[in-house]
Coordinates of C-alpha atoms in Angstrom, one line a residue:
Chain D
M1 CA 90.7 111.3 76.1
K2 CA 87.6 112.7 74.2
K3 CA 88.0 114.0 71.5
E4 CA 85.1 117.4 71.1
N5 CA 86.9 117.4 74.8
D6 CA 90.5 119.4 73.5
K7 CA 89.4 123.0 73.2
L8 CA 92.6 124.0 75.5
T9 CA 95.6 124.0 72.5
F10 CA 98.8 123.6 74.7
Y11 CA 99.0 119.2 75.1
R12 CA 102.2 118.2 74.3
P13 CA 101.2 115.1 72.0
D14 CA 101.4 111.6 73.5
I15 CA 103.0 110.0 71.4
A16 CA 104.1 107.1 73.5
T17 CA 102.7 104.0 71.8
R18 CA 100.0 105.6 70.5
Q19 CA 99.4 105.5 66.9
E20 CA 96.3 107.1 65.3
I21 CA 94.5 105.1 62.9
P22 CA 94.3 107.3 59.5
V23 CA 90.5 106.7 58.0
A24 CA 90.7 106.0 54.1
G25 CA 89.8 108.9 52.2
S26 CA 87.5 110.3 55.2
D27 CA 88.2 113.7 53.9
V28 CA 86.6 113.2 50.3
K29 CA 82.6 115.0 49.8
A30 CA 83.0 114.9 46.2
G31 CA 85.4 115.0 43.7
F32 CA 88.4 112.0 42.3
P33 CA 88.8 109.6 44.9
S34 CA 92.7 109.7 46.5
P35 CA 94.4 106.7 45.2
A36 CA 96.5 106.0 47.1
D37 CA 93.8 105.2 49.6
D38 CA 93.9 101.4 48.3
F39 CA 97.4 101.4 49.4
L40 CA 97.2 103.0 53.7
D41 CA 100.1 101.2 55.6
L42 CA 100.4 102.5 58.9
P43 CA 103.0 105.7 60.5
L44 CA 105.5 104.2 62.1
D45 CA 106.7 103.9 65.1
L46 CA 109.8 104.0 66.6
N47 CA 108.6 101.7 70.2
R48 CA 107.4 99.6 67.9
E49 CA 110.0 98.2 66.4
L50 CA 113.2 98.7 68.8
V51 CA 110.4 97.6 71.9
R52 CA 109.4 93.7 71.6
N53 CA 108.6 93.3 74.6
P54 CA 108.1 96.6 76.9
A55 CA 107.8 94.2 79.7
S56 CA 111.7 93.3 80.1
T57 CA 113.3 96.0 77.5
F58 CA 115.2 98.9 79.5
F59 CA 117.1 102.1 79.2
V60 CA 120.6 102.4 80.8
R61 CA 123.3 104.4 79.8
V62 CA 126.7 104.2 78.6
A63 CA 129.7 105.4 80.6
G64 CA 133.5 104.9 78.7
D65 CA 134.7 104.4 75.2
S66 CA 136.1 100.8 75.6
M67 CA 133.5 98.9 72.9
T68 CA 134.2 102.6 70.9
G69 CA 134.5 98.9 67.8
D70 CA 130.7 98.5 67.9
G71 CA 129.1 101.8 67.2
I72 CA 129.1 102.4 71.2
G73 CA 130.4 105.4 72.3
N74 CA 130.5 107.0 75.3
G75 CA 127.0 108.3 76.6
D76 CA 124.7 106.7 73.8
L77 CA 121.4 105.2 75.2
L78 CA 121.4 100.8 75.0
I79 CA 118.5 99.1 74.1
V80 CA 118.3 96.2 75.8
D81 CA 115.8 93.1 76.4
K82 CA 115.9 90.6 79.5
S83 CA 114.5 87.8 77.8
I84 CA 116.8 86.3 75.7
D85 CA 119.1 84.1 76.0
P86 CA 122.5 85.0 76.1
H87 CA 124.7 84.0 73.0
D88 CA 127.9 83.8 71.7
G89 CA 129.0 87.0 70.0
C90 CA 125.6 88.9 71.4
I91 CA 125.8 92.2 73.2
A92 CA 125.1 92.6 76.7
I93 CA 125.3 94.6 80.0
C94 CA 127.1 92.1 82.7
C95 CA 127.1 92.1 86.5
L96 CA 130.8 91.6 86.5
D97 CA 131.9 91.4 90.8
G98 CA 129.2 94.1 91.8
E99 CA 128.9 96.4 88.7
F100 CA 126.9 96.6 85.1
T101 CA 129.6 96.7 82.6
V102 CA 129.1 96.2 78.1
K103 CA 130.5 93.7 76.2
R104 CA 130.9 91.9 73.3
L105 CA 130.3 88.1 74.8
K106 CA 132.6 84.9 73.1
L107 CA 131.1 81.9 75.2
E108 CA 133.2 79.0 76.9
S109 CA 133.2 75.8 78.8
D110 CA 135.5 77.8 81.5
G111 CA 134.2 81.0 81.6
V112 CA 133.4 83.9 79.6
W113 CA 135.5 86.4 77.8
L114 CA 134.5 89.8 78.1
L115 CA 135.3 91.1 74.9
P116 CA 136.0 94.6 74.8
S117 CA 136.2 96.7 70.8
N118 CA 138.9 99.3 71.6
P119 CA 142.7 98.3 70.9
A120 CA 143.4 100.9 74.3
Y121 CA 141.1 97.8 76.5
K122 CA 142.0 94.3 76.8
P123 CA 139.4 90.9 77.0
I124 CA 138.4 90.1 80.5
H125 CA 138.4 86.5 81.9
A126 CA 135.4 85.5 84.0
G127 CA 135.7 82.5 85.7
R128 CA 134.3 80.8 88.6
N129 CA 136.4 83.1 91.3
N130 CA 134.4 86.3 89.5
D131 CA 131.3 87.1 90.6
F132 CA 129.0 87.0 87.4
R133 CA 125.6 87.3 85.9
I134 CA 124.2 88.5 82.7
W135 CA 122.0 91.1 83.1
G136 CA 120.3 91.4 79.7
V137 CA 120.7 91.7 75.7
V138 CA 121.9 94.9 74.3
R139 CA 120.2 95.2 71.2
H140 CA 119.8 98.6 69.6
V141 CA 122.2 101.8 70.3
I142 CA 120.8 105.4 69.8
K143 CA 123.4 107.4 69.3
S144 CA 122.4 111.8 69.5
F145 CA 124.2 114.1 67.5
K146 CA 125.0 118.0 69.0
Chain K
M1 CA 93.0 75.5 89.8
Y2 CA 94.4 78.9 91.6
G3 CA 98.1 80.6 91.2
L4 CA 99.7 83.0 92.9
C5 CA 102.1 84.7 92.1
D6 CA 103.7 86.9 95.0
C7 CA 107.3 88.9 94.5
N8 CA 109.6 87.8 96.8
N9 CA 110.4 91.0 98.8
F10 CA 109.4 92.9 96.9
F11 CA 110.4 96.9 97.4
A12 CA 114.2 95.3 98.3
S13 CA 114.2 93.7 95.5
C14 CA 112.9 96.2 92.8
E15 CA 115.7 97.9 94.2
R16 CA 118.3 94.8 94.1
L17 CA 117.9 95.1 90.8
F18 CA 119.9 97.7 89.6
R19 CA 122.3 97.7 92.3
P20 CA 124.7 94.7 91.8
D21 CA 127.3 95.2 94.7
L22 CA 124.0 94.8 96.4
E23 CA 123.8 90.8 94.9
G24 CA 123.8 88.7 98.4
R25 CA 123.7 92.1 100.9
P26 CA 121.5 92.3 103.7
V27 CA 119.4 96.0 102.1
V28 CA 116.1 97.6 103.8
V29 CA 113.1 99.4 102.0
L30 CA 112.0 102.0 104.3
S31 CA 108.3 103.8 104.6
N32 CA 107.6 107.1 103.7
N33 CA 109.5 109.6 105.7
D34 CA 111.6 107.2 106.7
G35 CA 110.1 105.6 109.8
C36 CA 110.0 101.9 110.0
I37 CA 110.9 100.0 107.7
I38 CA 108.1 98.0 105.2
A39 CA 111.2 95.6 103.1
R40 CA 114.0 93.4 104.3
S41 CA 116.0 91.1 102.2
N42 CA 116.7 87.8 103.3
E43 CA 120.3 88.6 104.2
A44 CA 117.4 91.6 106.5
K45 CA 115.4 89.5 108.2
A46 CA 118.4 86.7 108.7
L47 CA 120.1 89.9 110.8
G48 CA 117.0 89.5 112.6
I49 CA 115.7 93.1 111.8
G50 CA 110.9 93.5 111.9
M51 CA 108.8 93.9 109.3
G52 CA 107.5 97.2 110.9
Q53 CA 110.5 98.6 112.8
P54 CA 110.8 101.8 113.3
L55 CA 114.2 102.9 111.8
Y56 CA 116.0 104.2 115.1
Q57 CA 115.4 101.3 117.1
V58 CA 118.1 98.9 114.9
Q59 CA 120.1 101.9 114.1
Q60 CA 123.1 100.3 115.5
L61 CA 122.7 96.9 114.1
I62 CA 122.6 98.9 110.6
E63 CA 125.8 100.0 110.5
Q64 CA 127.3 97.5 111.9
R65 CA 126.4 95.0 109.8
R66 CA 126.2 97.3 106.5
V67 CA 122.9 96.7 105.6
T68 CA 122.4 99.3 103.2
L69 CA 119.0 101.4 103.6
F70 CA 116.4 103.1 101.1
S71 CA 113.8 105.4 100.6
A72 CA 110.2 104.0 100.0
N73 CA 110.9 104.8 95.9
F74 CA 107.3 104.4 94.9
A75 CA 108.2 106.3 90.5
L76 CA 109.9 102.8 90.5
Y77 CA 107.8 100.4 91.9
G78 CA 105.1 100.8 90.4
D79 CA 107.4 100.2 87.1
I80 CA 109.2 96.7 88.4
S81 CA 106.0 95.7 89.5
R82 CA 103.6 97.0 86.3
R83 CA 106.4 95.0 84.2
V84 CA 105.5 92.4 86.6
M85 CA 102.1 91.6 86.2
A86 CA 102.5 92.0 81.9
T87 CA 104.8 88.9 81.7
L88 CA 102.3 87.1 84.6
R89 CA 99.5 88.2 81.3
S90 CA 101.2 86.7 78.9
L91 CA 101.9 83.2 80.8
V92 CA 98.7 82.9 81.7
P93 CA 94.7 83.0 80.6
N94 CA 93.2 85.5 83.8
T95 CA 95.0 87.0 86.6
E96 CA 92.9 89.2 89.3
V97 CA 96.5 91.9 90.2
Y98 CA 96.0 91.7 94.2
S99 CA 98.3 94.4 95.2
I100 CA 101.8 95.7 94.4
D101 CA 103.0 92.0 94.7
E102 CA 101.2 90.2 94.7
A103 CA 98.7 88.2 91.4
F104 CA 95.9 85.4 91.3
F105 CA 96.0 84.2 87.9
D106 CA 93.2 81.3 87.1
L107 CA 93.4 77.9 85.2
H108 CA 91.0 76.4 84.6
G109 CA 91.3 74.0 81.9
I110 CA 95.3 74.4 82.0
E111 CA 96.6 70.8 81.9
E112 CA 98.8 69.1 83.9
P113 CA 101.5 68.8 84.5
L114 CA 100.9 72.2 86.9
D115 CA 104.2 72.6 88.6
D116 CA 106.0 71.9 85.5
Y117 CA 103.4 75.1 84.4
G118 CA 104.1 76.9 87.9
R119 CA 108.0 77.2 87.1
Q120 CA 107.8 77.9 84.0
I121 CA 106.0 81.5 85.1
S122 CA 108.4 81.6 87.9
R123 CA 111.6 81.9 86.4
T124 CA 110.4 83.4 82.8
I125 CA 109.2 86.2 85.4
R126 CA 113.1 86.2 86.8
R127 CA 114.8 85.6 83.8
N128 CA 112.3 89.3 82.2
T129 CA 112.4 91.4 85.1
G130 CA 114.9 90.4 87.2
I131 CA 112.2 90.0 90.0
P132 CA 112.7 86.6 92.5
V133 CA 109.2 85.0 93.0
S134 CA 107.5 82.5 94.2
I135 CA 104.5 80.9 92.4
G136 CA 101.9 78.6 94.6
I137 CA 99.4 76.5 92.7
A138 CA 96.5 75.4 94.8
P139 CA 92.0 74.8 94.1
T140 CA 91.9 78.0 96.4
K141 CA 92.8 81.7 96.5
T142 CA 93.3 80.9 100.3
L143 CA 95.6 77.5 99.6
A144 CA 97.2 79.2 96.8
K145 CA 98.1 82.4 99.1
I146 CA 100.0 78.9 101.5
A147 CA 101.8 77.2 98.8
S148 CA 103.2 80.4 97.9
K149 CA 104.5 80.8 101.4
L150 CA 105.6 77.4 101.1
A151 CA 107.5 77.6 97.0
K152 CA 109.3 80.5 99.2
Q153 CA 110.3 79.0 102.3
Y154 CA 111.7 75.8 100.3
P155 CA 114.4 76.9 97.6
K156 CA 114.1 72.9 96.7
L157 CA 110.0 73.8 95.2
E158 CA 112.2 75.6 93.1
G159 CA 109.4 78.7 92.7
C160 CA 106.4 76.8 92.3
C161 CA 104.8 74.7 95.1
Y162 CA 101.4 73.0 93.5
M163 CA 99.5 72.0 96.7
H164 CA 96.6 70.3 95.4
R165 CA 95.7 65.9 96.7
P166 CA 94.0 66.2 100.1
Q167 CA 96.6 64.5 102.1
D168 CA 98.9 66.9 101.5
I169 CA 96.8 69.5 102.0
E170 CA 95.9 68.3 104.6
K171 CA 99.4 67.9 106.1
V172 CA 100.6 71.0 104.6
L173 CA 97.6 72.9 107.9
T174 CA 98.5 70.1 110.3
T175 CA 101.8 72.4 110.8
F176 CA 101.0 76.4 108.6
P177 CA 100.7 78.6 111.6
L178 CA 97.0 80.2 111.5
R179 CA 98.0 83.8 112.1
D180 CA 99.8 83.2 108.2
V181 CA 96.7 82.4 106.7
W182 CA 95.2 84.8 104.1
G183 CA 91.7 86.3 106.5
I184 CA 93.1 85.7 109.9
G185 CA 96.0 87.8 110.4
R186 CA 96.3 90.3 113.4
R187 CA 92.5 91.3 114.3
Y188 CA 91.8 86.4 115.2
G189 CA 95.2 86.2 115.9
K190 CA 95.3 86.7 119.3
L191 CA 91.2 85.1 119.6
F192 CA 92.9 82.0 119.2
D193 CA 96.0 82.2 120.5
G194 CA 94.1 82.8 123.4
M195 CA 91.9 79.7 123.1
G196 CA 94.8 77.3 122.3
I197 CA 94.2 76.5 118.4
R198 CA 97.6 78.0 116.6
T199 CA 97.6 75.9 113.1
A200 CA 95.0 76.2 110.6
R201 CA 94.5 72.2 110.7
Q202 CA 93.1 73.3 114.2
F203 CA 90.7 76.0 113.2
V204 CA 89.5 74.1 110.7
Q205 CA 88.6 71.3 112.8
L206 CA 85.9 74.0 114.8
P207 CA 83.1 73.2 114.3
Q208 CA 81.1 75.9 111.0
E209 CA 78.8 77.3 113.3
W210 CA 81.1 78.1 116.0
V211 CA 83.1 79.5 113.4
H212 CA 79.8 81.4 111.6
A213 CA 78.8 83.0 115.3
R214 CA 82.2 84.2 115.8
M215 CA 83.5 85.5 112.8
G216 CA 80.9 86.2 110.3
I217 CA 80.8 84.9 106.9
T218 CA 84.1 86.0 105.8
G219 CA 85.6 83.7 108.3
L220 CA 82.7 81.0 107.5
R221 CA 84.6 81.4 103.5
T222 CA 88.0 80.9 105.2
W223 CA 87.3 77.5 107.3
N224 CA 86.5 76.0 104.2
E225 CA 89.0 77.3 101.4
L226 CA 91.0 76.0 103.9
Q227 CA 89.2 72.6 103.3
G228 CA 89.4 73.1 99.4
L229 CA 85.6 74.9 99.4
E230 CA 85.5 77.5 96.1
C231 CA 84.7 80.6 98.5
I232 CA 86.8 84.0 97.3
A233 CA 85.1 84.8 93.6
F234 CA 87.9 86.3 91.0
E235 CA 88.4 88.8 90.3
Q236 CA 89.8 90.3 87.2
M237 CA 88.9 94.2 87.4
P238 CA 90.0 95.2 91.0
P239 CA 87.2 96.0 92.8
H240 CA 87.1 99.9 93.7
K241 CA 88.5 101.2 96.7
Q242 CA 86.2 102.0 99.8
Q243 CA 88.2 104.4 101.2
I244 CA 91.5 106.7 100.1
T245 CA 93.3 108.0 102.5
V246 CA 97.0 109.8 102.4
S247 CA 98.6 110.3 105.9
R248 CA 101.8 111.6 106.7
S249 CA 104.0 111.7 109.6
F250 CA 106.4 115.1 109.5
P251 CA 110.0 114.8 110.0
K252 CA 109.5 117.4 112.4
E253 CA 106.9 119.2 114.6
I254 CA 104.2 121.2 113.4
H255 CA 103.1 124.4 116.1
T256 CA 100.5 126.5 113.6
H257 CA 97.4 125.9 111.6
E258 CA 98.4 127.7 108.7
E259 CA 101.5 125.0 108.1
L260 CA 98.9 122.7 108.4
D261 CA 96.4 124.2 106.3
H262 CA 99.2 123.7 103.3
I263 CA 99.3 120.2 104.4
I264 CA 95.3 118.8 105.3
A265 CA 94.5 120.9 101.6
E266 CA 97.8 118.9 99.6
F267 CA 96.6 115.8 101.1
A268 CA 93.4 116.5 100.3
A269 CA 94.4 117.0 96.6
M270 CA 96.3 113.9 96.8
C271 CA 93.7 111.6 98.3
A272 CA 91.2 113.5 94.8
E273 CA 92.9 112.7 92.5
K274 CA 93.7 108.9 92.6
L275 CA 89.0 109.3 93.9
R276 CA 89.0 110.9 90.1
A277 CA 91.7 107.9 89.1
Q278 CA 89.0 105.4 89.7
H279 CA 85.8 107.7 87.9
S280 CA 84.1 107.6 91.8
V281 CA 83.6 111.0 94.1
C282 CA 82.5 110.6 97.1
R283 CA 80.6 111.8 100.2
E284 CA 82.3 112.1 103.1
V285 CA 86.3 113.4 104.1
I286 CA 87.9 112.6 107.1
A287 CA 90.7 115.1 108.3
Y288 CA 92.6 114.1 111.7
I289 CA 95.5 115.7 113.4
Y290 CA 97.4 114.0 115.9
T291 CA 100.8 114.8 118.2
N292 CA 103.9 112.7 118.7
R293 CA 102.7 110.0 120.8
H294 CA 107.2 109.1 121.8
R295 CA 106.9 111.6 122.9
E296 CA 105.8 111.5 126.7
D297 CA 106.9 115.0 128.3
Q298 CA 104.3 117.0 125.7
P299 CA 100.5 117.6 126.3
Q300 CA 99.0 115.5 123.8
R301 CA 95.7 114.8 121.6
Y302 CA 94.5 113.5 118.9
E303 CA 91.8 114.6 117.0
S304 CA 89.4 113.4 113.4
G305 CA 86.5 115.2 112.4
L306 CA 83.6 114.6 109.5
A307 CA 82.2 116.5 106.2
T308 CA 79.7 115.6 104.0
L309 CA 78.8 117.2 101.0
A310 CA 76.2 118.3 100.1
E311 CA 76.2 116.2 96.4
P312 CA 78.6 113.1 95.9
S313 CA 82.1 114.8 94.5
G314 CA 85.2 114.1 92.4
S315 CA 86.9 117.8 92.5
T316 CA 89.9 118.7 94.2
I317 CA 88.4 122.6 94.8
E318 CA 85.6 120.9 96.7
I319 CA 87.0 118.3 98.3
V320 CA 90.2 120.9 100.0
K321 CA 87.9 123.0 101.3
Q322 CA 85.8 120.9 103.2
A323 CA 88.7 119.1 104.5
R324 CA 89.7 122.8 105.5
S325 CA 87.0 123.2 107.3
V326 CA 87.5 120.3 108.9
L327 CA 90.6 120.8 110.5
Q328 CA 89.7 124.6 111.4
Q329 CA 86.6 122.9 114.1
I330 CA 89.8 120.3 114.4
Y331 CA 92.8 122.5 114.8
R332 CA 93.9 124.1 118.8
S333 CA 97.2 125.7 119.0
G334 CA 100.0 124.5 121.8
F335 CA 100.1 121.6 120.8
G336 CA 103.1 119.6 118.1
Y337 CA 101.7 117.7 115.3
K338 CA 103.5 114.8 114.4
K339 CA 101.0 113.2 112.1
A340 CA 97.8 114.2 109.6
G341 CA 95.8 113.1 106.9
V342 CA 93.4 112.7 105.0
T343 CA 90.3 110.3 104.1
L344 CA 87.8 110.3 101.9
S345 CA 84.6 107.2 102.3
E346 CA 81.1 107.0 100.7
I347 CA 82.5 106.3 97.2
L348 CA 80.6 105.8 94.8
P349 CA 81.5 105.5 91.1
T350 CA 80.8 108.5 88.6
S351 CA 78.4 107.1 86.9
H352 CA 75.9 106.2 89.9
V353 CA 75.6 109.7 91.0
Q354 CA 71.6 111.5 90.1
G355 CA 71.9 115.3 89.6
S356 CA 69.8 117.1 92.2
L357 CA 67.6 119.9 90.5
F358 CA 69.4 122.6 93.5
D359 CA 72.8 121.6 93.6
P360 CA 74.5 125.2 93.6
V361 CA 77.5 124.4 91.7
D362 CA 78.2 123.4 87.8
R363 CA 79.2 120.1 87.9
Q364 CA 79.9 119.3 84.0
K365 CA 82.0 122.6 83.9
Q366 CA 83.6 121.2 87.7
Q367 CA 84.9 118.1 85.7
R368 CA 85.4 119.6 82.8
L369 CA 87.8 121.9 85.3
M370 CA 89.5 118.1 86.8
E371 CA 90.2 116.3 83.8
T372 CA 92.2 119.7 82.5
M373 CA 94.2 119.5 86.2
D374 CA 94.8 116.2 85.9
K375 CA 95.9 116.6 82.1
V376 CA 98.1 119.0 82.2
N377 CA 99.6 117.4 86.0
R378 CA 100.1 113.8 83.7
T379 CA 101.7 116.1 80.9
Y380 CA 103.9 118.1 82.5
G381 CA 104.4 116.6 86.3
K382 CA 102.7 116.5 89.4
G383 CA 101.6 119.6 91.0
K384 CA 101.8 121.9 88.5
V385 CA 98.6 123.6 88.9
I386 CA 97.5 123.1 92.7
I387 CA 94.6 124.3 94.5
A388 CA 96.2 127.3 96.0
A389 CA 95.6 127.0 99.2
Q390 CA 98.0 123.7 99.8
G391 CA 101.0 126.8 99.5
T392 CA 103.7 127.1 97.7
Q393 CA 106.2 124.6 99.7
P394 CA 104.7 121.4 98.5
F395 CA 105.1 119.0 101.9
R396 CA 108.7 117.5 101.6
M397 CA 109.4 114.0 102.5
N398 CA 112.1 113.1 104.5
R399 CA 113.6 111.3 101.9
E400 CA 117.7 110.7 102.5
H401 CA 118.4 107.3 101.2
L402 CA 116.1 107.6 97.7
S403 CA 117.5 105.4 94.5
P404 CA 117.2 107.6 91.2
R405 CA 113.8 106.6 89.9
Y406 CA 116.0 104.1 87.3
T407 CA 113.4 103.4 84.6
T408 CA 111.1 106.5 84.6
D409 CA 113.6 109.4 84.3
W410 CA 115.9 110.2 81.0
N411 CA 117.7 112.0 83.4
E412 CA 117.8 109.1 85.8
L413 CA 118.8 105.9 83.3
P414 CA 121.2 103.4 85.3
V415 CA 125.0 104.1 84.0
V416 CA 126.8 101.2 82.3
K417 CA 130.4 101.6 82.7
A418 CA 132.2 100.1 79.1
D419 CA 136.2 100.8 80.3

């Protein structure tokens, strides 16, 4: 996208991981140079912070309230990275008997415990008789306030 | 050494990625307009459902065996393909993306053991993207393709077949069907069937002169490559497409010029957008219309026509205008048209165009207009700015079994239960 063609002004800014790099003191023609010029940093990019590995990161939506104790509520957005190896105690998206579910994992020798964090729900044991797979590890939760 | 990374049953695997209930179950994906089968899970293949088979032929089987159908969801497949390719790129020095589900990679300078290396690639892509892939590694691209097919065929290879010792290669070629060799395909398949030549090994034993005379330089390349002689170069930048086509079958036959005119205009506009995306212009516009060949009781008509642009152009306005004028010439009333298409040919890079002194069109102005139009459509969604000739009722495909755009639309994200 060339700058000189940007005569129309009604475009929404394309913020999809594009960062303009600030140019030091570009507007200062004369006079006192900005004392901040020696301390220039890049602006913060949420994409870079929350999406470490774009090729393996997926966004999914939560339906249900079994994980409220971990701050995961109905309608929240989860950022899931499939490239991370699941570890004991991580929160993960699992496929249990053909359905996606989000739970905290407790890995044990005889299977996996899926732990809810709302006392209204009971832990689920996924053993040899279940069709069970870990789909991806949840790295972040995004809540939006109305 | 070269590698090929080939996604297993790619479209079906993409659909299954977000449908854990379909794991281990037969799944098929249908072409645009839900006409033919274009992808099958292994379970669907095992039921005898053929590649390219029309849906109506297998309808009964699909109902009886509870096969899950999907309409082609290219928004999803495109995004997953990008993820697979990006993951591959992070693991190997150089890649050449060959199609939506295949990429070659260059292994020069990588240390043995290459089979472990290939297996690592296969495992990582599977874990990070959820898509199963088969890796073939061999001295030439043609042999790498064969190796990837073996990796797919034999699960005990764990996703990678490294085929490099001459005696191994010879053994594989002795049984490998010639039809399945890259570059032979349907075009030469019949010829060799007639000659009783069925395996790659038999083909390699033909005299070089015969292969050259009968199949030209491309056939000779295949012949050499099968013997481990590198002839097909590794291309990191995909070559520009020499033809761009948009064509569709219609759910119902179309009887009026007005309706066809909108459709041809829309197809031409889609072609022009693809043309500009690869920074090219074209010189020729071809349009065609077909009646329904499955309806032998009705009058049949297959017509196509060509228009040449005065100056090579990538402008939607000019290309649509030419496509419509072709339609005007080839259209006859009294027929039910079932399929139409537009093809652009004589394509060259925009940078190669020489200006003409007497050109009546202000090229720069047109170009700015097209850039603006593409930008608006990219930002606000496809089809927001169109040429009036396309009509206000865009051509709708039959997509009865379309899955959500899980990864490219905020409103269609996968849902996980927390209950």
